Tab-separated table of C-alpha atoms and ligand atoms in Angstrom:
chain	number	residue	atom	x	y	z
Y	1	MET	CA	7.964	28.958	7.978
Y	2	ILE	CA	7.363	26.948	11.163
Y	3	THR	CA	4.007	27.548	12.813
Y	4	ALA	CA	2.383	25.939	15.815
Y	5	SER	CA	-0.963	24.157	15.809
Y	6	SER	CA	-2.803	23.830	19.071
Y	7	THR	CA	-5.177	20.841	18.829
Y	8	LYS	CA	-3.902	17.441	19.994
Y	9	ARG	CA	-4.131	14.910	17.187
Y	10	ARG	CA	-3.245	11.231	17.501
Y	11	ARG	CA	-0.129	10.413	15.503
Y	12	LEU	CA	-0.630	7.918	12.696
Y	13	ILE	CA	1.870	5.730	10.821
Y	14	VAL	CA	0.621	3.984	7.693
Y	15	GLY	CA	2.647	1.319	5.892
Y	16	ASN	CA	1.768	0.992	2.209
Y	17	TRP	CA	3.284	-2.296	1.059
Y	18	LYS	CA	2.297	-1.610	-2.555
Y	19	MET	CA	2.657	-4.681	-4.825
Y	20	ASN	CA	5.373	-6.320	-2.755
Y	21	GLY	CA	5.752	-9.470	-0.697
Y	22	ASN	CA	4.535	-13.040	-0.658
Y	23	ARG	CA	3.127	-15.300	2.042
Y	24	HIS	CA	6.573	-16.134	3.339
Y	25	THR	CA	7.999	-12.589	3.543
Y	26	ASN	CA	4.690	-11.240	4.862
Y	27	ALA	CA	4.670	-13.845	7.624
Y	28	GLU	CA	8.114	-12.726	8.798
Y	29	LEU	CA	7.231	-9.046	8.632
Y	30	LEU	CA	3.868	-9.408	10.364
Y	31	ALA	CA	5.294	-11.664	13.066
Y	32	ARG	CA	7.983	-9.130	13.940
Y	33	VAL	CA	5.676	-6.125	13.836
Y	34	SER	CA	2.923	-7.764	15.880
Y	35	ALA	CA	5.416	-9.129	18.433
Y	36	ARG	CA	6.875	-5.682	19.093
Y	37	TRP	CA	3.776	-3.497	18.726
Y	38	GLN	CA	1.560	-4.695	21.546
Y	39	GLY	CA	-0.516	-2.971	24.216
Y	40	GLU	CA	-1.496	0.685	24.239
Y	41	HIS	CA	0.392	3.303	22.288
Y	42	ALA	CA	0.025	7.009	21.740
Y	43	ALA	CA	0.523	6.479	17.994
Y	44	GLU	CA	-1.797	4.433	15.782
Y	45	VAL	CA	-0.157	2.033	13.341
Y	46	VAL	CA	-1.690	0.743	10.101
Y	47	VAL	CA	-0.481	-1.787	7.526
Y	48	CYS	CA	-1.878	-1.869	3.989
Y	49	PRO	CA	-1.015	-5.216	2.373
Y	50	PRO	CA	-2.111	-6.214	-1.139
Y	51	TYR	CA	-5.703	-7.556	-1.046
Y	52	PRO	CA	-4.815	-11.290	-1.370
Y	53	TYR	CA	-2.966	-11.075	1.941
Y	54	PHE	CA	-5.721	-9.460	4.011
Y	55	GLN	CA	-6.643	-12.724	5.672
Y	56	GLN	CA	-3.019	-13.527	6.469
Y	57	ALA	CA	-2.542	-10.026	7.906
Y	58	ARG	CA	-5.701	-10.201	10.022
Y	59	GLU	CA	-4.760	-13.592	11.419
Y	60	MET	CA	-1.145	-12.754	12.102
Y	61	LEU	CA	-1.768	-9.366	13.708
Y	62	GLY	CA	-3.818	-11.168	16.353
Y	63	ASN	CA	-4.010	-9.052	19.521
Y	64	SER	CA	-1.645	-6.392	18.255
Y	65	PRO	CA	-3.237	-2.920	18.008
Y	66	VAL	CA	-1.889	-2.603	14.451
Y	67	VAL	CA	-4.892	-2.032	12.193
Y	68	LEU	CA	-5.591	-3.015	8.620
Y	69	GLY	CA	-5.775	-0.538	5.768
Y	70	ALA	CA	-6.196	-0.824	1.989
Y	71	GLN	CA	-4.131	0.694	-0.811
Y	72	SER	CA	-7.033	1.589	-3.075
Y	73	VAL	CA	-10.740	1.036	-3.664
Y	74	SER	CA	-13.339	1.307	-6.397
Y	75	GLU	CA	-15.609	4.334	-6.469
Y	76	HIS	CA	-18.489	1.962	-7.357
Y	77	GLY	CA	-20.627	0.028	-4.903
Y	78	SER	CA	-20.830	-3.288	-6.789
Y	79	GLY	CA	-21.331	-4.709	-10.276
Y	80	ALA	CA	-19.472	-5.391	-13.482
Y	81	PHE	CA	-16.114	-3.815	-12.627
Y	82	THR	CA	-13.616	-6.599	-13.256
Y	83	GLY	CA	-10.634	-6.552	-10.951
Y	84	GLU	CA	-12.038	-3.880	-8.643
Y	85	VAL	CA	-12.713	-4.070	-4.900
Y	86	SER	CA	-15.521	-2.126	-3.220
Y	87	ALA	CA	-15.427	-0.220	0.044
Y	88	SER	CA	-18.048	-2.539	1.577
Y	89	MET	CA	-15.772	-5.522	0.812
Y	90	LEU	CA	-12.990	-3.760	2.689
Y	91	ALA	CA	-15.388	-3.089	5.564
Y	92	ASP	CA	-16.160	-6.835	5.618
Y	93	TRP	CA	-12.488	-7.349	6.437
Y	94	HIS	CA	-12.627	-4.798	9.267
Y	95	CYS	CA	-10.346	-2.602	7.307
Y	96	LYS	CA	-10.243	0.841	8.957
Y	97	TYR	CA	-8.389	3.112	6.523
Y	98	VAL	CA	-8.218	3.313	2.719
Y	99	ILE	CA	-5.517	5.189	0.806
Y	100	ILE	CA	-6.984	7.131	-2.095
Y	101	GLY	CA	-5.416	9.382	-4.710
Y	102	HIS	CA	-1.926	7.937	-4.283
Y	103	ASN	CA	0.295	9.496	-6.936
Y	104	GLU	CA	1.040	6.078	-8.452
Y	105	ARG	CA	-2.687	5.597	-9.069
Y	106	ARG	CA	-3.128	9.137	-10.364
Y	107	ARG	CA	-0.163	8.740	-12.753
Y	108	LEU	CA	-0.197	5.056	-13.729
Y	109	GLN	CA	-3.938	4.305	-13.558
Y	110	HIS	CA	-4.888	7.806	-14.690
Y	111	GLU	CA	-7.241	8.355	-11.770
Y	112	THR	CA	-8.761	11.817	-12.012
Y	113	ASP	CA	-9.515	14.330	-9.259
Y	114	VAL	CA	-13.224	13.589	-9.759
Y	115	GLN	CA	-12.707	9.841	-9.351
Y	116	VAL	CA	-10.639	10.439	-6.228
Y	117	ALA	CA	-13.512	12.498	-4.806
Y	118	GLN	CA	-15.956	9.673	-5.623
Y	119	LYS	CA	-13.694	7.161	-3.893
Y	120	PHE	CA	-13.514	9.445	-0.843
Y	121	LEU	CA	-17.316	9.407	-0.651
Y	122	ALA	CA	-17.515	5.624	-1.216
Y	123	VAL	CA	-15.017	4.965	1.573
Y	124	GLN	CA	-16.882	7.144	4.064
Y	125	ALA	CA	-20.253	5.694	3.040
Y	126	ALA	CA	-18.910	2.258	4.011
Y	127	GLY	CA	-17.883	3.613	7.425
Y	128	LEU	CA	-14.150	3.630	6.669
Y	129	ILE	CA	-11.635	6.470	6.822
Y	130	PRO	CA	-10.073	7.793	3.605
Y	131	ILE	CA	-6.414	8.794	3.565
Y	132	LEU	CA	-6.399	11.343	0.773
Y	133	CYS	CA	-2.997	11.754	-0.894
Y	134	VAL	CA	-2.074	15.074	-2.445
Y	135	GLY	CA	1.246	16.264	-3.799
Y	136	GLU	CA	3.011	18.127	-6.539
Y	137	SER	CA	5.437	16.898	-9.214
Y	138	LEU	CA	9.025	18.138	-9.358
Y	139	GLU	CA	8.135	20.263	-12.369
Y	140	MET	CA	5.330	22.010	-10.476
Y	141	ARG	CA	7.560	22.614	-7.467
Y	142	GLU	CA	10.296	24.074	-9.645
Y	143	GLU	CA	7.753	26.366	-11.281
Y	144	GLY	CA	6.712	27.543	-7.804
Y	145	ARG	CA	3.238	26.001	-8.249
Y	146	ALA	CA	3.229	23.363	-5.503
Y	147	LEU	CA	0.465	25.011	-3.454
Y	148	GLU	CA	-1.650	25.513	-6.576
Y	149	VAL	CA	-1.589	21.749	-7.231
Y	150	ILE	CA	-2.409	20.875	-3.630
Y	151	ASP	CA	-5.247	23.395	-3.682
Y	152	ARG	CA	-6.703	21.860	-6.879
Y	153	GLN	CA	-6.497	18.297	-5.539
Y	154	LEU	CA	-8.078	19.261	-2.223
Y	155	ARG	CA	-10.753	21.439	-3.749
Y	156	ALA	CA	-11.869	18.630	-6.106
Y	157	VAL	CA	-12.797	16.601	-3.027
Y	158	ILE	CA	-14.128	19.452	-0.893
Y	159	GLU	CA	-16.499	20.503	-3.699
Y	160	GLN	CA	-18.085	17.024	-3.596
Y	161	THR	CA	-18.008	16.420	0.145
Y	162	GLY	CA	-17.823	19.783	1.907
Y	163	CYS	CA	-15.144	20.549	4.503
Y	164	ALA	CA	-17.134	18.833	7.262
Y	165	ALA	CA	-16.433	15.399	5.728
Y	166	PHE	CA	-12.796	15.844	6.707
Y	167	VAL	CA	-13.674	15.328	10.367
Y	168	ASN	CA	-13.440	11.661	9.462
Y	169	ALA	CA	-10.554	11.688	7.044
Y	170	VAL	CA	-6.780	11.880	6.942
Y	171	ILE	CA	-4.701	13.797	4.420
Y	172	ALA	CA	-1.241	12.696	3.305
Y	173	TYR	CA	1.036	15.251	1.716
Y	174	GLU	CA	3.310	13.307	-0.608
Y	175	PRO	CA	5.505	15.358	-2.923
Y	176	VAL	CA	5.745	13.119	-6.000
Y	177	TRP	CA	9.471	13.858	-6.324
Y	178	ALA	CA	10.086	12.489	-2.818
Y	179	VAL	CA	8.170	9.201	-3.122
Y	180	GLY	CA	10.498	6.246	-3.524
Y	181	THR	CA	13.399	8.498	-4.546
Y	182	GLY	CA	15.341	8.846	-1.303
Y	183	LYS	CA	14.736	12.630	-1.432
Y	184	THR	CA	12.748	14.101	1.440
Y	185	ALA	CA	11.098	17.498	1.575
Y	186	THR	CA	12.973	19.846	3.890
Y	187	PRO	CA	11.204	20.535	7.177
Y	188	GLU	CA	10.378	24.031	5.890
Y	189	GLN	CA	8.886	22.707	2.626
Y	190	ALA	CA	6.812	20.090	4.445
Y	191	GLN	CA	5.630	22.478	7.149
Y	192	GLU	CA	4.633	25.113	4.595
Y	193	VAL	CA	2.394	22.667	2.704
Y	194	HIS	CA	0.933	21.075	5.843
Y	195	HIS	CA	0.054	24.482	7.207
Y	196	PHE	CA	-1.480	25.437	3.837
Y	197	ILE	CA	-3.609	22.256	3.841
Y	198	ARG	CA	-4.946	23.135	7.284
Y	199	THR	CA	-5.847	26.654	6.217
Y	200	GLN	CA	-7.786	25.227	3.231
Y	201	LEU	CA	-9.942	23.212	5.644
Y	202	GLY	CA	-11.163	26.281	7.515
Y	203	ASN	CA	-12.306	25.664	11.094
Y	204	LEU	CA	-11.520	21.955	10.842
Y	205	GLY	CA	-7.936	22.610	9.883
Y	206	THR	CA	-6.489	22.019	13.313
Y	207	GLN	CA	-8.477	18.800	13.872
Y	208	VAL	CA	-7.576	16.845	10.740
Y	209	ARG	CA	-4.522	14.606	10.773
Y	210	VAL	CA	-2.085	15.491	8.026
Y	211	LEU	CA	0.659	12.944	7.327
Y	212	TYR	CA	3.872	13.413	5.411
Y	213	GLY	CA	4.993	10.811	2.869
Y	214	GLY	CA	8.125	10.617	0.775
Y	215	SER	CA	11.222	8.627	1.699
Y	216	VAL	CA	10.580	8.744	5.444
Y	217	LYS	CA	13.092	6.481	7.208
Y	218	GLY	CA	14.153	5.821	10.771
Y	219	HIS	CA	16.884	8.465	10.551
Y	220	ASN	CA	14.687	11.378	9.410
Y	221	ALA	CA	11.324	10.528	11.024
Y	222	GLY	CA	12.012	12.258	14.357
Y	223	GLN	CA	12.899	15.542	12.670
Y	224	LEU	CA	9.676	15.489	10.619
Y	225	PHE	CA	7.457	14.503	13.559
Y	226	ALA	CA	8.873	17.392	15.583
Y	227	LEU	CA	7.122	19.818	13.209
Y	228	ALA	CA	3.910	21.349	14.502
Y	229	ASP	CA	1.682	20.384	11.589
Y	230	ILE	CA	2.975	16.865	10.803
Y	231	ASP	CA	0.909	14.143	12.475
Y	232	GLY	CA	2.747	11.069	11.248
Y	233	ALA	CA	3.775	9.404	8.026
Y	234	LEU	CA	2.645	7.413	5.033
Y	235	LEU	CA	5.475	4.988	4.306
Y	236	GLY	CA	6.322	2.967	1.232
Y	237	GLY	CA	9.755	1.311	1.250
Y	238	ALA	CA	10.304	1.641	4.998
Y	239	SER	CA	7.129	-0.326	5.747
Y	240	LEU	CA	8.651	-3.493	4.239
Y	241	ASP	CA	11.482	-3.637	6.738
Y	242	ALA	CA	10.250	-4.511	10.230
Y	243	ASP	CA	13.083	-2.756	12.092
Y	244	GLU	CA	12.870	0.419	10.041
Y	245	PHE	CA	9.068	0.443	10.269
Y	246	LEU	CA	9.096	-0.062	14.034
Y	247	ASP	CA	11.752	2.612	14.499
Y	248	ILE	CA	9.482	5.081	12.734
Y	249	CYS	CA	6.475	3.943	14.764
Y	250	ALA	CA	8.514	4.433	17.940
Y	251	ALA	CA	9.551	7.925	16.817
Y	252	ALA	CA	5.859	8.826	16.481
Y	253	ASP	CA	4.811	7.262	19.765
T	301	PEP	C1	4.508	6.129	-0.793
T	301	PEP	O1	4.534	5.394	-1.759
T	301	PEP	O2	3.432	6.578	-0.381
T	301	PEP	C2	5.777	6.486	-0.159
T	301	PEP	C3	5.800	7.466	0.704
T	301	PEP	O3	6.869	5.749	-0.547
T	301	PEP	P1	8.362	5.882	0.045
T	301	PEP	O4	8.246	5.925	1.546
T	301	PEP	O5	9.068	4.658	-0.430
T	301	PEP	O6	8.933	7.137	-0.500
């Protein structure tokens, strides 16, 4: 089902480096990205390095319009939470976006829907923009329950925040079976879920940016971005390769 959405939304490409890189490899990657992504662009580009490299990323991005994002955040404001980072700390670094509810955090760190909703609120309270990840497992898709899962994950946040909070948020649809696997949702599968997400947001549905994530590469990005309800991509592996990353950014631009 391919449907058209009317409102113009700025395309967004977000590179989630996950727990990869070191000062040397980051320096090469950041130098190449910031050299080629200069001036004004229709698409907005974000890199999310691991926290210890925030300073390096800020310094090396220099005048490039590439902005800084974070991979996760604590739902708490401050206090005895060893190893955690608060949203106000990220704001101190002029971080603009924060990924929350990534499937690796839901699965490996056992983050619950309620916690994800609390993180969403903490990020917005600090003046930053949450990128809320939602997506179904292979099992759920095969049982024909993909939309049910997306609905539950979205509703858990909407119940805490109300739909209006999504004016200042981004949603990333990431089918778990497509993340890091080399499998991509078909255009029809992606478009169906993106359209569903918009309908769940009521009147705001056409205003909110909804990204696709799951093995997006230079060769398939154009086809995905051509779909009416896909506003860009959340990238894992492809964000670690400057050429691949920039090809995808160019496809969105
Ligand atoms: C991700 O981890 O959010 C992701 C989309 O990874 P990949 O692009 O490697 O599938």
